[in-house]
Phi, psi and omega in degrees: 000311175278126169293120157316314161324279176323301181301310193303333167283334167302293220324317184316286173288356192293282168327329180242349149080011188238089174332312208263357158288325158299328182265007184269306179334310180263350153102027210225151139346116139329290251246357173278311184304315191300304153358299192277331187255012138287358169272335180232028122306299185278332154305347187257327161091004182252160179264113193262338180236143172236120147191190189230212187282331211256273221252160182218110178258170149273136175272197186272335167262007184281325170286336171320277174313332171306334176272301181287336180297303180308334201247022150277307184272006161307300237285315182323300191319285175318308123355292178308309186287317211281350191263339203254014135077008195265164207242142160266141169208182187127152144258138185281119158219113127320077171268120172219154205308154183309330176325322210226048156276334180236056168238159133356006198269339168313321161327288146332293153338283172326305189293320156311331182276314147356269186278017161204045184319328201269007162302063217273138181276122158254126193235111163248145195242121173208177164311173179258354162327321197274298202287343182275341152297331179276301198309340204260002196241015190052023201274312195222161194263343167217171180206137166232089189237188176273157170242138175313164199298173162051357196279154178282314205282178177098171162236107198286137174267348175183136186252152218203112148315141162268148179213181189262116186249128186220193186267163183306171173055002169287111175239129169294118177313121189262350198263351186220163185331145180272130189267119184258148196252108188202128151349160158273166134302154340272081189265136157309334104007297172281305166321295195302283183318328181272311197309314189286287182314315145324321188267300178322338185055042157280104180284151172248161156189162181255121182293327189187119180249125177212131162309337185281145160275341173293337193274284211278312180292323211285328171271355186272353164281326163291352147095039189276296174167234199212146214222135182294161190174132192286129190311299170335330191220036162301132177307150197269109201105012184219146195237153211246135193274128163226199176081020163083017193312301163243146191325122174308133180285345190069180178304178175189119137269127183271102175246165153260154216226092174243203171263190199255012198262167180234059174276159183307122173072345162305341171267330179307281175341300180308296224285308174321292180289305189300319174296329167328298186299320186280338181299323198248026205289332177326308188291354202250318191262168176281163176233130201101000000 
């Protein structure tokens, strides 16, 4: 009933919430993307999007449809893999940002290793400062990380507000140092935050440095002070500051990234999972 095609360009704009981001993802014409999701509007008799000049929401059936569009083009996928007899093999080594440690991507994962068991997954959780250094030193064949301020590169999966994140109820002194909750170097995160409070002439001082994001959640639910944090993946027990307390952090994109080496069967793989991540990127953020 659904063109594959067609979804994979809602999935596409759903996820960057951008027409003209989706379509530099796919490699297609705007005015190509708007084509397919007015086609699989009217297949559907339903308004999957509401916009304008400024924004791209999802509607109630547009959230709907995310869920049946991934598991028609999981379902595709499989299908796909399983008449055309080809086997992936090889090791894989992945890295992804600390970001998505309580996120859903252990999902994901599964399921690929599932459908390419002869895959071996090698998986490292680091900062993505850390991962983009490992990738450019050839240490790993993909990355799903935040991309550095002003960088290009990469394919996006999905673009998110940074936002000032705390325990419920934490009111900030305005008269005294902002106490941060923060990455090491080099987290991207941590550079925006101090960057912003310096241009703001906002005094600071640090409450807590942990490599862990469990370590930076557990202080800041101890009420430690406040942490920079992609609107999109707030941690469960942390809540978004509001009422302008502090200077606003901007956007932050989450791309996939790959490397540059040609070992046997590591770009098949890489390329095998990065369409994975982009099918299901939805599954990657909190909803709420």
């Amino acid at each position: 009933m659904y063109d594959p095609v067609q979804l994979r360009t809602f999935l596409a704009v759903a996820q960057t919430l951008n027409f003209t981001q989706a379509a530099r993802r796919l490699s297609l014409r705007q005015s190509t993307v708007s084509q397919h999701v007015r086609r699989l509007e009217a297949a559907t008799g339903r308004a999957l999007f509401t916009r304008d000049t400024h924004s791209v929401e999802l509607t109630e059936d547009g959230e709907a449809m995310l869920g049946f569009a991934r598991s028609i083009l999981e379902a595709h996928e499989r299908a796909s893999a399983f008449f055309a007899g080809t086997r992936l093999r090889g090791r894989l080594r992945f890295g992804a940002s600390e970001d998505f440690v309580l996120t859903r991507l252990p999902e994901i994962l599964e399921t690929f290793r599932h459908e390419h068991p002869s895959v071996d997954l090698e998986l490292t959780v680091e900062l993505s400062g850390t991962l983009h250094e490992q990738l450019a030193d050839g240490a790993l064949d993909l990355v799903l990380a935040k991309r550095r301020p002003n960088d290009r590169h990469g394919e996006m999966v999905w673009r998110d507000e940074l936002s000032w994140v705390g325990a419920p109820g934490l009111r900030l002194d305005p008269e005294r140092p902002v106490p941060l909750i923060l990455f090491p170097p080099p987290g991207i995160t941590r550079s925006r935050a101090l960057e912003v409070l310096e241009l703001s002439g906002r005094e600071w001082r640090i409450a807590c440095t942990s490599g862990s994001l469990n370590g930076l959640v557990a202080a800041a639910r101890a009420g430690l002070g406040v942490m920079a944090h992609a609107r999109g993946l707030i941690p469960p027990g942390l809540t978004r500051l509001r009422g302008g307390v502090l200077p606003e952090l901007g956007a932050v994109d989450f791309v996939l990234l790959h490397g540059r080496g040609r070992r046997p069967g590591a770009q098949e793989a890489a390329e095998a999972l990065a369409s994975a991540i982009l099918a299901s990127g939805d599954r990657l953020r909190s909803r709420g």
